[in-house]
Short mmCIF file of C-alpha atoms in Angstrom, two decimals:
data_model
loop_
_atom_site.label_atom_id
_atom_site.label_comp_id
_atom_site.label_asym_id
_atom_site.label_seq_id
_atom_site.Cartn_x
_atom_site.Cartn_y
_atom_site.Cartn_z
CA MET A 4 -16.44 -49.09 1.43
CA ARG A 5 -14.22 -48.74 -1.28
CA VAL A 6 -11.89 -45.77 -1.73
CA VAL A 7 -9.29 -44.49 -4.56
CA SER A 8 -6.41 -42.06 -2.96
CA LEU A 9 -4.86 -39.53 -5.48
CA VAL A 10 -2.57 -38.24 -2.81
CA PRO A 11 0.53 -40.23 -1.49
CA SER A 12 0.40 -39.30 2.20
CA LEU A 13 -3.18 -39.90 2.41
CA THR A 14 -2.71 -43.08 0.92
CA GLU A 15 -0.80 -44.09 3.75
CA ALA A 16 -2.92 -42.67 6.37
CA VAL A 17 -6.07 -44.60 5.14
CA ALA A 18 -4.02 -48.10 4.32
CA VAL A 19 -2.79 -48.19 8.06
CA THR A 20 -6.13 -47.03 9.69
CA LEU A 21 -8.45 -49.16 7.73
CA PRO A 22 -6.67 -51.91 6.01
CA GLY A 23 -8.98 -53.30 2.95
CA VAL A 24 -10.74 -50.11 2.12
CA LEU A 25 -8.20 -48.83 -0.31
CA VAL A 26 -8.56 -50.26 -3.77
CA GLY A 27 -6.80 -47.93 -6.07
CA ALA A 28 -3.73 -45.41 -5.62
CA THR A 29 -1.56 -43.06 -7.90
CA ASP A 30 1.84 -44.61 -9.03
CA TRP A 31 3.52 -42.06 -6.63
CA CYS A 32 1.70 -43.85 -3.79
CA SER A 33 4.58 -45.70 -2.17
CA HIS A 34 3.64 -45.97 1.77
CA PRO A 35 3.10 -48.50 2.97
CA VAL A 36 5.66 -50.54 0.95
CA ASP A 37 3.59 -53.35 0.61
CA LEU A 38 0.64 -51.55 -0.42
CA ASP A 39 -1.12 -53.71 -3.06
CA VAL A 40 -4.00 -51.91 -4.64
CA THR A 41 -4.71 -50.82 -8.48
CA ARG A 42 -2.51 -48.17 -9.76
CA VAL A 43 -4.23 -45.34 -11.58
CA GLY A 44 -1.68 -43.23 -12.81
CA GLY A 45 0.00 -39.89 -11.49
CA THR A 46 -1.24 -37.39 -8.89
CA LYS A 47 -1.03 -34.81 -12.21
CA ASN A 48 -2.61 -37.58 -14.74
CA PRO A 49 -4.63 -39.92 -13.33
CA ARG A 50 -6.64 -42.35 -15.58
CA VAL A 51 -10.42 -41.56 -15.03
CA ASP A 52 -11.29 -44.48 -16.57
CA ARG A 53 -9.23 -46.69 -14.41
CA VAL A 54 -10.57 -44.89 -11.40
CA ALA A 55 -14.07 -45.08 -12.54
CA ALA A 56 -13.83 -49.10 -12.97
CA LEU A 57 -13.03 -49.42 -9.54
CA ALA A 58 -16.56 -48.19 -8.49
CA PRO A 59 -15.07 -46.45 -5.61
CA ASP A 60 -17.67 -44.77 -3.20
CA LEU A 61 -15.18 -42.29 -2.38
CA VAL A 62 -11.83 -40.48 -4.37
CA ILE A 63 -9.54 -38.75 -2.18
CA ALA A 64 -7.95 -35.49 -3.78
CA ASN A 65 -5.95 -32.53 -2.74
CA GLU A 66 -6.14 -29.30 -4.06
CA GLU A 67 -2.41 -28.72 -4.58
CA GLU A 68 -1.49 -32.47 -5.31
CA ASN A 69 -4.46 -32.76 -8.04
CA ARG A 70 -5.50 -30.90 -10.90
CA VAL A 71 -8.81 -29.36 -11.30
CA PRO A 72 -10.04 -30.74 -14.77
CA ASP A 73 -8.91 -34.03 -13.55
CA LEU A 74 -11.50 -33.94 -10.83
CA ASP A 75 -13.82 -32.01 -12.84
CA ALA A 76 -13.96 -35.37 -15.14
CA LEU A 77 -14.11 -37.50 -11.99
CA ARG A 78 -17.04 -35.89 -11.05
CA ALA A 79 -18.48 -36.02 -14.23
CA ALA A 80 -18.03 -39.79 -14.23
CA GLY A 81 -20.11 -39.85 -11.11
CA LEU A 82 -17.83 -40.27 -8.52
CA GLN A 83 -17.62 -38.21 -5.49
CA VAL A 84 -14.28 -36.52 -4.64
CA LEU A 85 -13.14 -35.32 -1.32
CA LEU A 86 -11.23 -32.46 -1.76
CA THR A 87 -8.73 -31.73 1.04
CA GLU A 88 -6.61 -28.53 1.86
CA VAL A 89 -3.46 -28.74 3.93
CA ARG A 90 -1.45 -25.53 4.30
CA ASP A 91 -0.18 -25.93 7.88
CA VAL A 92 0.12 -28.44 10.32
CA PRO A 93 -2.86 -27.76 12.50
CA GLN A 94 -5.12 -28.35 8.82
CA GLY A 95 -3.02 -31.31 8.26
CA PHE A 96 -4.54 -32.84 11.43
CA ARG A 97 -8.05 -31.73 10.64
CA GLU A 98 -8.20 -32.80 7.49
CA LEU A 99 -6.68 -36.04 8.11
CA GLU A 100 -9.52 -36.77 10.55
CA ARG A 101 -11.94 -35.54 8.01
CA VAL A 102 -10.59 -37.89 5.41
CA LEU A 103 -10.69 -41.05 8.24
CA THR A 104 -14.02 -40.36 9.19
CA ALA A 105 -15.32 -40.15 5.59
CA CYS A 106 -13.52 -43.32 4.95
CA GLY A 107 -15.38 -45.33 7.63
CA ALA A 108 -13.42 -44.70 10.86
CA ARG A 109 -15.25 -44.85 13.91
CA THR A 110 -12.41 -43.75 16.27
CA ARG A 111 -9.22 -41.94 16.03
CA PRO A 112 -6.05 -43.86 15.49
CA ARG A 113 -3.52 -44.13 17.80
CA TRP A 114 -0.76 -42.56 15.21
CA LEU A 115 -2.57 -39.76 14.86
CA ASP A 116 -2.83 -38.94 18.52
CA GLU A 117 0.81 -39.54 18.67
CA ALA A 118 1.68 -37.18 15.96
CA GLU A 119 -0.49 -34.53 17.51
CA ALA A 120 1.33 -35.18 20.83
CA ALA A 121 4.68 -34.75 18.53
CA TRP A 122 4.05 -31.33 17.19
CA SER A 123 2.79 -29.74 20.25
CA ALA A 124 6.23 -29.63 21.74
CA PRO A 125 8.50 -30.20 18.73
CA PRO A 126 12.39 -29.97 19.15
CA VAL A 127 13.80 -26.29 18.31
CA PRO A 128 17.09 -25.27 18.44
CA ASP A 129 18.34 -22.36 20.61
CA ARG A 130 18.50 -20.00 18.18
CA ARG A 131 16.45 -19.48 14.84
CA THR A 132 17.88 -19.60 11.23
CA THR A 133 17.15 -18.73 7.92
CA ALA A 134 16.94 -21.47 4.59
CA VAL A 135 15.97 -21.53 1.10
CA VAL A 136 14.21 -24.63 0.42
CA PRO A 137 14.60 -25.91 -3.02
CA VAL A 138 11.97 -28.32 -4.62
CA TRP A 139 13.04 -28.32 -7.90
CA ARG A 140 16.09 -27.63 -10.65
CA ARG A 141 15.96 -27.41 -13.99
CA PRO A 142 14.42 -24.55 -12.94
CA TRP A 143 15.32 -23.79 -9.63
CA MET A 144 12.10 -23.69 -7.69
CA VAL A 145 11.60 -23.34 -4.11
CA LEU A 146 8.91 -22.85 -1.45
CA GLY A 147 6.82 -19.66 -1.23
CA ARG A 148 4.06 -18.37 0.47
CA ASP A 149 1.43 -20.62 2.69
CA THR A 150 2.92 -24.02 2.19
CA PHE A 151 2.90 -27.07 4.79
CA ALA A 152 6.21 -27.73 4.48
CA GLY A 153 7.29 -24.35 5.30
CA ASP A 154 5.18 -24.00 8.36
CA VAL A 155 6.73 -27.60 9.41
CA LEU A 156 10.10 -26.00 9.26
CA SER A 157 8.94 -22.74 11.01
CA ARG A 158 7.86 -25.05 13.83
CA LEU A 159 11.43 -26.72 13.86
CA GLY A 160 13.03 -23.08 14.26
CA VAL A 161 13.73 -22.60 10.33
CA ASP A 162 12.21 -19.27 8.66
CA HIS A 163 12.49 -19.82 4.89
CA LEU A 164 13.42 -16.65 3.14
CA TYR A 165 10.71 -16.83 0.29
CA ALA A 166 7.58 -16.92 2.62
CA ALA A 167 6.59 -13.88 1.69
CA HIS A 168 6.52 -14.15 -1.99
CA PRO A 169 3.50 -13.79 -4.03
CA ASP A 170 3.75 -17.42 -5.61
CA ARG A 171 3.58 -20.48 -3.58
CA TYR A 172 6.53 -22.26 -5.43
CA PRO A 173 8.42 -19.60 -7.32
CA ARG A 174 11.01 -20.10 -9.51
CA VAL A 175 14.03 -18.17 -8.50
CA PRO A 176 17.58 -17.99 -10.14
CA LEU A 177 20.26 -20.07 -8.64
CA ASP A 178 22.48 -16.81 -8.34
CA GLU A 179 19.41 -15.31 -6.76
CA LEU A 180 19.60 -18.14 -4.38
CA ARG A 181 22.93 -17.75 -3.52
CA ALA A 182 22.95 -14.05 -3.01
CA ALA A 183 20.17 -14.29 -0.58
CA ALA A 184 23.01 -15.73 2.10
CA PRO A 185 20.71 -18.26 3.98
CA GLY A 186 22.01 -19.86 7.10
CA LEU A 187 20.99 -23.20 5.60
CA VAL A 188 20.11 -24.94 2.57
CA VAL A 189 16.94 -27.70 3.17
CA LEU A 190 17.17 -29.86 0.20
CA PRO A 191 14.34 -32.54 0.14
CA ASP A 192 14.68 -35.88 -1.81
CA GLU A 193 10.98 -35.19 -3.33
CA PRO A 194 9.48 -34.19 -5.29
CA TYR A 195 13.23 -33.67 -6.85
CA ARG A 196 15.57 -36.20 -5.55
CA PHE A 197 18.02 -34.03 -4.56
CA THR A 198 21.22 -36.42 -2.66
CA ALA A 199 24.95 -35.76 -1.82
CA ASP A 200 25.80 -35.70 -5.35
CA ASP A 201 23.11 -33.65 -6.80
CA GLY A 202 22.25 -30.38 -5.10
CA PRO A 203 24.58 -29.10 -2.30
CA ALA A 204 27.54 -28.58 -4.88
CA ALA A 205 25.13 -25.66 -5.90
CA PHE A 206 25.52 -23.67 -2.99
CA PRO A 207 29.20 -23.37 -2.32
CA GLY A 208 29.86 -22.01 1.17
CA LEU A 209 26.61 -22.55 2.59
CA SER A 210 25.40 -25.32 4.92
CA CYS A 211 23.17 -27.81 3.27
CA ALA A 212 20.65 -30.17 5.42
CA LEU A 213 19.35 -33.38 3.03
CA VAL A 214 16.10 -34.45 4.53
CA SER A 215 13.48 -36.75 3.86
CA GLY A 216 10.51 -35.34 1.68
CA ARG A 217 8.18 -37.84 3.15
CA HIS A 218 8.99 -36.14 6.65
CA LEU A 219 8.79 -32.79 5.52
CA THR A 220 5.90 -32.62 3.17
CA TRP A 221 3.60 -35.35 3.94
CA TYR A 222 0.71 -35.33 6.37
CA GLY A 223 -0.03 -38.84 7.53
CA PRO A 224 1.58 -41.03 9.89
CA SER A 225 4.97 -40.02 9.28
CA LEU A 226 4.22 -36.81 11.29
CA ALA A 227 4.76 -38.76 14.28
CA GLU A 228 8.13 -39.21 13.63
CA ALA A 229 8.86 -36.11 11.34
CA PRO A 230 9.63 -33.37 14.64
CA ARG A 231 12.86 -35.89 15.66
CA VAL A 232 13.90 -37.00 12.11
CA LEU A 233 13.88 -33.37 10.78
CA ALA A 234 15.56 -31.88 13.54
CA GLY A 235 18.17 -34.29 13.49
CA ALA A 236 18.93 -33.84 10.07
CA LEU A 237 18.68 -29.83 10.38
CA ARG A 238 20.85 -30.14 13.59
CA ALA A 239 23.61 -32.09 11.59
CA ALA A 240 24.16 -29.61 9.03
CA LEU A 241 24.30 -26.91 11.38
CA ARG A 242 27.28 -28.17 13.44
#
C-alpha cells in the first residue's frame, strides 16, 4: 500500500499505526518528528504532479484542510482520494478508523482506544466559562460554528462565544472581541503561532490561555493526551 497524506493529523495517525505505508506528505506534516517521506507542497497548494509521480494507491484529504480544485485535479490525474470530514470529537474517531482501515490496518491501534477512553470522561472545571478563540490575526479570525476545536473546548468546559456565527471562521474586529468580555481568550500556536509576546497584549484585562494547536485541532494520536494537556493550560490561565 502506498499512501500520500495531505492532512497533518492524519499523516501522524497513519505513520504511527502503519510504518512504511506513507510515501508522501505535506510540508506542514510535522509529526512524527522523524517522518522521512517525499514532501508534496502545502495543504492548500499541493503539487499535483509530485503526488502523481509517487503513484499512490490512496490520497488522504480533508474537506476543511484541502481545496476542491486541488482534489479535483488529483482525481483527474487518476488518483483515488479519500475525503474526510471532522467537525467534532466522535466524528474524528469514526474518520480515523475509516482512514486507517482504508490504509490497510487490520486491527485498531492502541492509541485510538486510549484516546477514546480519555475523551469518555475528560477533566472539566467546577464551572463552565466563555471564550473567544482567535486562530489568525491581521485580520483577526476566530472559531465560529461547527468546528472540531470548538467541540474539543466545549467538552472541557469552555463555550466559545461565536459558536452560533454563520461562518465557521469569522473575521471579527479586535474591539468587538474585547467588547464580548469573554471569561477567557484561548490562543493556540497554530495555524497562527500565538506566543506570550504575540497575542495576549491585544486583550488587556482578560485572562489568556496559550495552548498547543496540535492538541486543540489535530485528530490523531495526540487526542490521547489532549484532554489532560489542554485542561491544564486552561486551568492555569483561570487561576
